[in-house]
PDB file of C-alpha atoms in Angstrom:
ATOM      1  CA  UNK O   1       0.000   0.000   0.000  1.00  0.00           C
ATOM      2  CA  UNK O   2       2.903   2.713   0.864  1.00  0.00           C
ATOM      3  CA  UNK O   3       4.036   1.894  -2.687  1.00  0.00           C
ATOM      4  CA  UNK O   4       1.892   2.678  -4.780  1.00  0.00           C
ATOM      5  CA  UNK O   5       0.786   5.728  -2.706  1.00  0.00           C
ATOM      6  CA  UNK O   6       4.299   6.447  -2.665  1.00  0.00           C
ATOM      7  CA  UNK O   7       4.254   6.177  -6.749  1.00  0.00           C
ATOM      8  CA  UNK O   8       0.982   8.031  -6.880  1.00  0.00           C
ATOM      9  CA  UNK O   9       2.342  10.975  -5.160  1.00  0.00           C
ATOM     10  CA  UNK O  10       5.515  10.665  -7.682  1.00  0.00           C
ATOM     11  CA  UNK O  11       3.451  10.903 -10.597  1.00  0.00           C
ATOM     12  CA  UNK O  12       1.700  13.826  -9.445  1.00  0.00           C
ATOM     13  CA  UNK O  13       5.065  15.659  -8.296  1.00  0.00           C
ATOM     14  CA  UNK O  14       6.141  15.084 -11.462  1.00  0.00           C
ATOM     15  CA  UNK O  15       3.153  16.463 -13.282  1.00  0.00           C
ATOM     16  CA  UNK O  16       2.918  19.689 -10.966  1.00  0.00           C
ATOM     17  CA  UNK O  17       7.322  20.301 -11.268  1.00  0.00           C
ATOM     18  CA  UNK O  18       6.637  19.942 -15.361  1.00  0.00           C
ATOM     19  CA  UNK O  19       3.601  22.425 -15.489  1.00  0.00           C
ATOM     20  CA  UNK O  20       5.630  24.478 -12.949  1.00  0.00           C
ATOM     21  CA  UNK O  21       8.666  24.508 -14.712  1.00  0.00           C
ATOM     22  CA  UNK O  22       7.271  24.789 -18.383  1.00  0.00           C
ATOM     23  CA  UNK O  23       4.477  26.974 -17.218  1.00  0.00           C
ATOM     24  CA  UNK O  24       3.708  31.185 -18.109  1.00  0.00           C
ATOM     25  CA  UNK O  25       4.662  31.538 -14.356  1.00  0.00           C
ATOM     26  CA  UNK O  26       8.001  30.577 -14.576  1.00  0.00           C
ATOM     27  CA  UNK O  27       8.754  29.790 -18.161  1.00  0.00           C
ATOM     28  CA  UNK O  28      12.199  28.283 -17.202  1.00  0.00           C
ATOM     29  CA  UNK O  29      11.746  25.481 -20.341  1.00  0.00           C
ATOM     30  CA  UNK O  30      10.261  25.391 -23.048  1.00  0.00           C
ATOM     31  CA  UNK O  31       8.406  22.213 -24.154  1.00  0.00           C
ATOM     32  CA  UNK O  32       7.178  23.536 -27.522  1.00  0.00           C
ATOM     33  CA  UNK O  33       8.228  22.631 -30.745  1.00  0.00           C
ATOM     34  CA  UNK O  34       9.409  25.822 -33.336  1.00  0.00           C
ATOM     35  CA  UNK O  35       6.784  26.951 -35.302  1.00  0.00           C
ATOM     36  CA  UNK O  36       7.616  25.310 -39.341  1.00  0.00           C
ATOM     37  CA  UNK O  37       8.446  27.844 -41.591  1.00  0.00           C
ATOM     38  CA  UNK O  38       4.916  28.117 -44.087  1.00  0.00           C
ATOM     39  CA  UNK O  39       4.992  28.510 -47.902  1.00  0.00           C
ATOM     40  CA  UNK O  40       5.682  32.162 -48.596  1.00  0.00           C
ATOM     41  CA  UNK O  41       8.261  33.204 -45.711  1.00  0.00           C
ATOM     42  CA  UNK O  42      12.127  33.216 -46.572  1.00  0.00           C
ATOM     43  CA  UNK O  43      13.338  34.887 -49.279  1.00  0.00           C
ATOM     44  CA  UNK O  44      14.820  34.134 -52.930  1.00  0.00           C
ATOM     45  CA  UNK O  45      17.747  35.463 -54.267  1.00  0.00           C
ATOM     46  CA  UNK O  46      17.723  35.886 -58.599  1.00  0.00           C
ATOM     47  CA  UNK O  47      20.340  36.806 -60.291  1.00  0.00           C
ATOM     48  CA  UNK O  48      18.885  36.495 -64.068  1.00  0.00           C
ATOM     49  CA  UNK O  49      15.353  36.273 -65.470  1.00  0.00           C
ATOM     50  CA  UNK O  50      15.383  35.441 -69.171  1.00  0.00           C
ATOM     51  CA  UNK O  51      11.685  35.862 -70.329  1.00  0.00           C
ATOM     52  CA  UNK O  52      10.089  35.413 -73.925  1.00  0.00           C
ATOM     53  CA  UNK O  53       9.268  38.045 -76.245  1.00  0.00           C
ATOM     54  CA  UNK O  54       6.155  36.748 -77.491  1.00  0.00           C
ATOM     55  CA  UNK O  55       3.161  33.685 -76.942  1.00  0.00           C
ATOM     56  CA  UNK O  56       1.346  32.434 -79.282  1.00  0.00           C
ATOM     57  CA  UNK O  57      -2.635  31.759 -79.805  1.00  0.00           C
ATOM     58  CA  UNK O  58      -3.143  29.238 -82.436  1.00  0.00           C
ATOM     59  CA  UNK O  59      -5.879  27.725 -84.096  1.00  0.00           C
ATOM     60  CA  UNK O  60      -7.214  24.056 -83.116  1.00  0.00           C
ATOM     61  CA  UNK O  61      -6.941  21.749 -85.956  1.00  0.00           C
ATOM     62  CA  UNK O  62      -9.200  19.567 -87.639  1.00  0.00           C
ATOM     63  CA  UNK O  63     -12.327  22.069 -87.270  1.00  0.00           C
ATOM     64  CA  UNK O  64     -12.025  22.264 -83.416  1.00  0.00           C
ATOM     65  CA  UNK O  65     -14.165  25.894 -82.280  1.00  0.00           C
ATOM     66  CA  UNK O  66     -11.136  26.733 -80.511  1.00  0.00           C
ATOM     67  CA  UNK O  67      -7.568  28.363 -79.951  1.00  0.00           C
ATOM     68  CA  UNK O  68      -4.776  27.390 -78.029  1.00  0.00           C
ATOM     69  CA  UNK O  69      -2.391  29.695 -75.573  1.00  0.00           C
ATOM     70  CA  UNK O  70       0.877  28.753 -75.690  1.00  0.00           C
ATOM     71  CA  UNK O  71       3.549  30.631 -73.587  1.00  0.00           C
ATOM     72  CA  UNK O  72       6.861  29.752 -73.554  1.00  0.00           C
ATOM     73  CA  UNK O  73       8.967  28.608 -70.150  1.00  0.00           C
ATOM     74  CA  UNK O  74      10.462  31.736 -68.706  1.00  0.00           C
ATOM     75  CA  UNK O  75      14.440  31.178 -66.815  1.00  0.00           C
ATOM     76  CA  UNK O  76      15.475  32.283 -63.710  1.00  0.00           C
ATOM     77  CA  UNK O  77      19.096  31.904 -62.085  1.00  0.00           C
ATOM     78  CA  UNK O  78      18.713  31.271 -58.520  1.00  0.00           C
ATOM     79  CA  UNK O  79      21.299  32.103 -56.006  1.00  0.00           C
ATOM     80  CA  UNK O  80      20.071  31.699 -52.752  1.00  0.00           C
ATOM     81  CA  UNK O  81      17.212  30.365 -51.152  1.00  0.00           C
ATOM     82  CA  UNK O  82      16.187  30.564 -47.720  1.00  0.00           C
ATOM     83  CA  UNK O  83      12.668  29.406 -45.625  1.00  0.00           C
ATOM     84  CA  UNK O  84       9.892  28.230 -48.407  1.00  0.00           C
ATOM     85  CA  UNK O  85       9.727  31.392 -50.616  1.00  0.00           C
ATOM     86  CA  UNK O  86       6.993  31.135 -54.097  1.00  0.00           C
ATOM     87  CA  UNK O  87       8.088  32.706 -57.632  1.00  0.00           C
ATOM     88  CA  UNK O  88       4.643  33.619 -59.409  1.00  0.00           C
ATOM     89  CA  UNK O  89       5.097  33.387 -63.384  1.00  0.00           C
ATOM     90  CA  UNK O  90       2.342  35.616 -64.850  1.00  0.00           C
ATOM     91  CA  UNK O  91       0.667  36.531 -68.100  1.00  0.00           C
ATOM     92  CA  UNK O  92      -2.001  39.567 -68.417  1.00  0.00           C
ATOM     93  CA  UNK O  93      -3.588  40.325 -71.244  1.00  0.00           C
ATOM     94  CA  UNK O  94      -5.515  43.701 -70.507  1.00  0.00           C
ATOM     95  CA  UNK O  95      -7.597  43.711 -73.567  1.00  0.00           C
ATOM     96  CA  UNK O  96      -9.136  40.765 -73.318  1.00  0.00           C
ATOM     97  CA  UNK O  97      -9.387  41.163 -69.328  1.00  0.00           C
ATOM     98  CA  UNK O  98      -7.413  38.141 -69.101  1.00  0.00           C
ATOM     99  CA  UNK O  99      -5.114  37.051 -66.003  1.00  0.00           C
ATOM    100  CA  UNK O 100      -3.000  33.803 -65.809  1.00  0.00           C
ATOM    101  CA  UNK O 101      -0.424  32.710 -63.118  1.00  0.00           C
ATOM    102  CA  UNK O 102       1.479  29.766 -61.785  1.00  0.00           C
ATOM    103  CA  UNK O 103       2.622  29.323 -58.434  1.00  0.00           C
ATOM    104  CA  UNK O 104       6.440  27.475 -57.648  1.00  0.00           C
ATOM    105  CA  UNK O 105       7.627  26.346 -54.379  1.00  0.00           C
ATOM    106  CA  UNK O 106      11.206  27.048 -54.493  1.00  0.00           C
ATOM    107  CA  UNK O 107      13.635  25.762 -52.195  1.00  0.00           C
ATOM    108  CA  UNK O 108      17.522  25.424 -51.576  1.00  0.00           C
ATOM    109  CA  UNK O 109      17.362  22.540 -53.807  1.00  0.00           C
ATOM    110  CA  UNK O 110      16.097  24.637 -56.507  1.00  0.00           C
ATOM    111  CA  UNK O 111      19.268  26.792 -56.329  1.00  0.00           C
ATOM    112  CA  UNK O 112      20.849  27.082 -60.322  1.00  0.00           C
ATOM    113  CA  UNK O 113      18.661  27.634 -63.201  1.00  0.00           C
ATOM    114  CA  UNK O 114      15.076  27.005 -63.022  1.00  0.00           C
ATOM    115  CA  UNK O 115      12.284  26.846 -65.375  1.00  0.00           C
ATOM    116  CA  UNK O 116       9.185  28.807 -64.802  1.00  0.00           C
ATOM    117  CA  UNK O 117       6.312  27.181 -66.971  1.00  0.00           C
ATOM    118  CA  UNK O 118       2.603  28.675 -67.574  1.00  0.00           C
ATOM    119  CA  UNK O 119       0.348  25.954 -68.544  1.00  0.00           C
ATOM    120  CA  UNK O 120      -1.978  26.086 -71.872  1.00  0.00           C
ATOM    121  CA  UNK O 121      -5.241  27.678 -72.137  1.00  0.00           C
ATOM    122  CA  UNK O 122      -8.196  27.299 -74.358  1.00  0.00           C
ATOM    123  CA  UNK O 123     -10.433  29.974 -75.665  1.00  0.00           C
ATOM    124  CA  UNK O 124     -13.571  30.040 -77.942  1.00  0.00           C
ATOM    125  CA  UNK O 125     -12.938  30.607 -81.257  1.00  0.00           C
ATOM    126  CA  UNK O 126     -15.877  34.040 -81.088  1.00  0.00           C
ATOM    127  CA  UNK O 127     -13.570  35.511 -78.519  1.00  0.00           C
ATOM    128  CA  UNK O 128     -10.454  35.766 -81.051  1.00  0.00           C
ATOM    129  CA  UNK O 129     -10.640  39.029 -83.239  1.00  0.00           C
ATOM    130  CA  UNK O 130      -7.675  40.326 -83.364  1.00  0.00           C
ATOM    131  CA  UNK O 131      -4.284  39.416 -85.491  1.00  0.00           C
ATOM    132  CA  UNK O 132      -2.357  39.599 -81.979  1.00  0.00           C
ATOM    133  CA  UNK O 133      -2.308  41.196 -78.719  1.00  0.00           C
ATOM    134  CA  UNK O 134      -0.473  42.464 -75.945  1.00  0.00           C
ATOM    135  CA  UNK O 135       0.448  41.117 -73.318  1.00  0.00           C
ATOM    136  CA  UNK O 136       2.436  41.534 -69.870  1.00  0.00           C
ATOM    137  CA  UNK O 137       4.859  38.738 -68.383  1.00  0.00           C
ATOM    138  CA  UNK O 138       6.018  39.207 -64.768  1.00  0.00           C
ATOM    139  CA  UNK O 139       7.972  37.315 -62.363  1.00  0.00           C
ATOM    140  CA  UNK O 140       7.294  37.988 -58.702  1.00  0.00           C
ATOM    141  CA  UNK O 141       8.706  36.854 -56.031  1.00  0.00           C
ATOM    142  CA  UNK O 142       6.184  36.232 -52.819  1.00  0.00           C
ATOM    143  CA  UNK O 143       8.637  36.396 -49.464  1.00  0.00           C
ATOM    144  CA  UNK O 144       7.279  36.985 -45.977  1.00  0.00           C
ATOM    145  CA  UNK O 145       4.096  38.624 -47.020  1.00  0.00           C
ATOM    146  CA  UNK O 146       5.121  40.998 -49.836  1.00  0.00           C
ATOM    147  CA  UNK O 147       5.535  40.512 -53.444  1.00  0.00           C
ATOM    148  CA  UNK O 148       8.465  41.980 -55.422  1.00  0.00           C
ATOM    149  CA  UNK O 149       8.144  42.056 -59.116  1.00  0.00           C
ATOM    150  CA  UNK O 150      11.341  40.521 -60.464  1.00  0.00           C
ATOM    151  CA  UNK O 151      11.394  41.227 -63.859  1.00  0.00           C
ATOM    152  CA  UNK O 152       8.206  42.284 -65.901  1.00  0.00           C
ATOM    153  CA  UNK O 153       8.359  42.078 -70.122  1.00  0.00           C
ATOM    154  CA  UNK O 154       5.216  43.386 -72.714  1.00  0.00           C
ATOM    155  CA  UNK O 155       5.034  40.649 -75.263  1.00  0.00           C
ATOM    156  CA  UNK O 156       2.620  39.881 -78.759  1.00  0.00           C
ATOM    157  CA  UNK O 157       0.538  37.498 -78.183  1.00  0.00           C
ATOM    158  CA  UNK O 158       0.502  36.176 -81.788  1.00  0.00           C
ATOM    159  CA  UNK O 159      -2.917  34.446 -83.195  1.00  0.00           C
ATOM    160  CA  UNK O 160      -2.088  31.737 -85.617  1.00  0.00           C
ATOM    161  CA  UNK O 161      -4.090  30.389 -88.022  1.00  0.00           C
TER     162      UNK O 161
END
């Protein structure tokens, strides 16, 4: 019986010295863990952007009621990467009202050249009326709650028939 009263009274010393110890009161220890660094904090060193000069809107094949955005991959030199930092490559095409970005994760793994890619896009063939227009290419860098514009280019967006 004086044992396991004796190990009861243990286990509750314990408990009180930890909450004590680790507590707002006395905050000699801390028990947390460090908070992970999210996507968007650190920050991203470039030391060259090499963007296209023009995209290219062509015409689906075999009767298809549609055309097809191609944009080239856009290259960035990376020096240094710290945290989880996020490169936005971006086309705008004010005319036609017309916003499209991608969003890379970029870590120290990442560090060298790096290819920045935009995806393709459709559009109805009604929409198309012009020969070409004008566009806007941007890389931004998105670091601890801001965004930098890296390097920003006006391009032709070139329909092709």
């Amino acid at each position: 019986m004086e044992r396991e009263r004796a190990t009861v009274w243990g286990v509750v010393g314990l408990v009180v010295m930890t909450t004590l110890v680790s507590g707002p009161l006395v905050g000699a220890v801390d028990l947390t863990t460090e908070p992970e660094m999210s996507f968007g904090d650190g920050s991203v060193a470039v030391e060259d952007v090499a963007l296209p000069d023009r995209a290219t809107l062509s015409a689906g094949r075999f009767g298809a009621g549609e055309y097809t955005l191609r944009v080239p991959d856009a290259s960035v030199e990376i020096s240094a990467v710290q945290g989880r930092p996020l490169l936005v490559y971006r086309l705008s095409i004010q005319e036609r009202g017309y916003t499209r970005s991608t969003v890379h994760f970029v870590s120290q793994k990442n560090a060298g050249t790096y290819s920045l890619s935009l995806s393709d896009d459709s559009f109805d063939r009604a929409a198309v009326a012009n020969d070409s227009y004008q566009g806007r290419l941007e890389v931004i860098a998105r670091t601890n709650e801001r965004s930098r514009v890296i390097t920003a280019r006006q391009i032709t967006v070139e329909v092709v028939e």
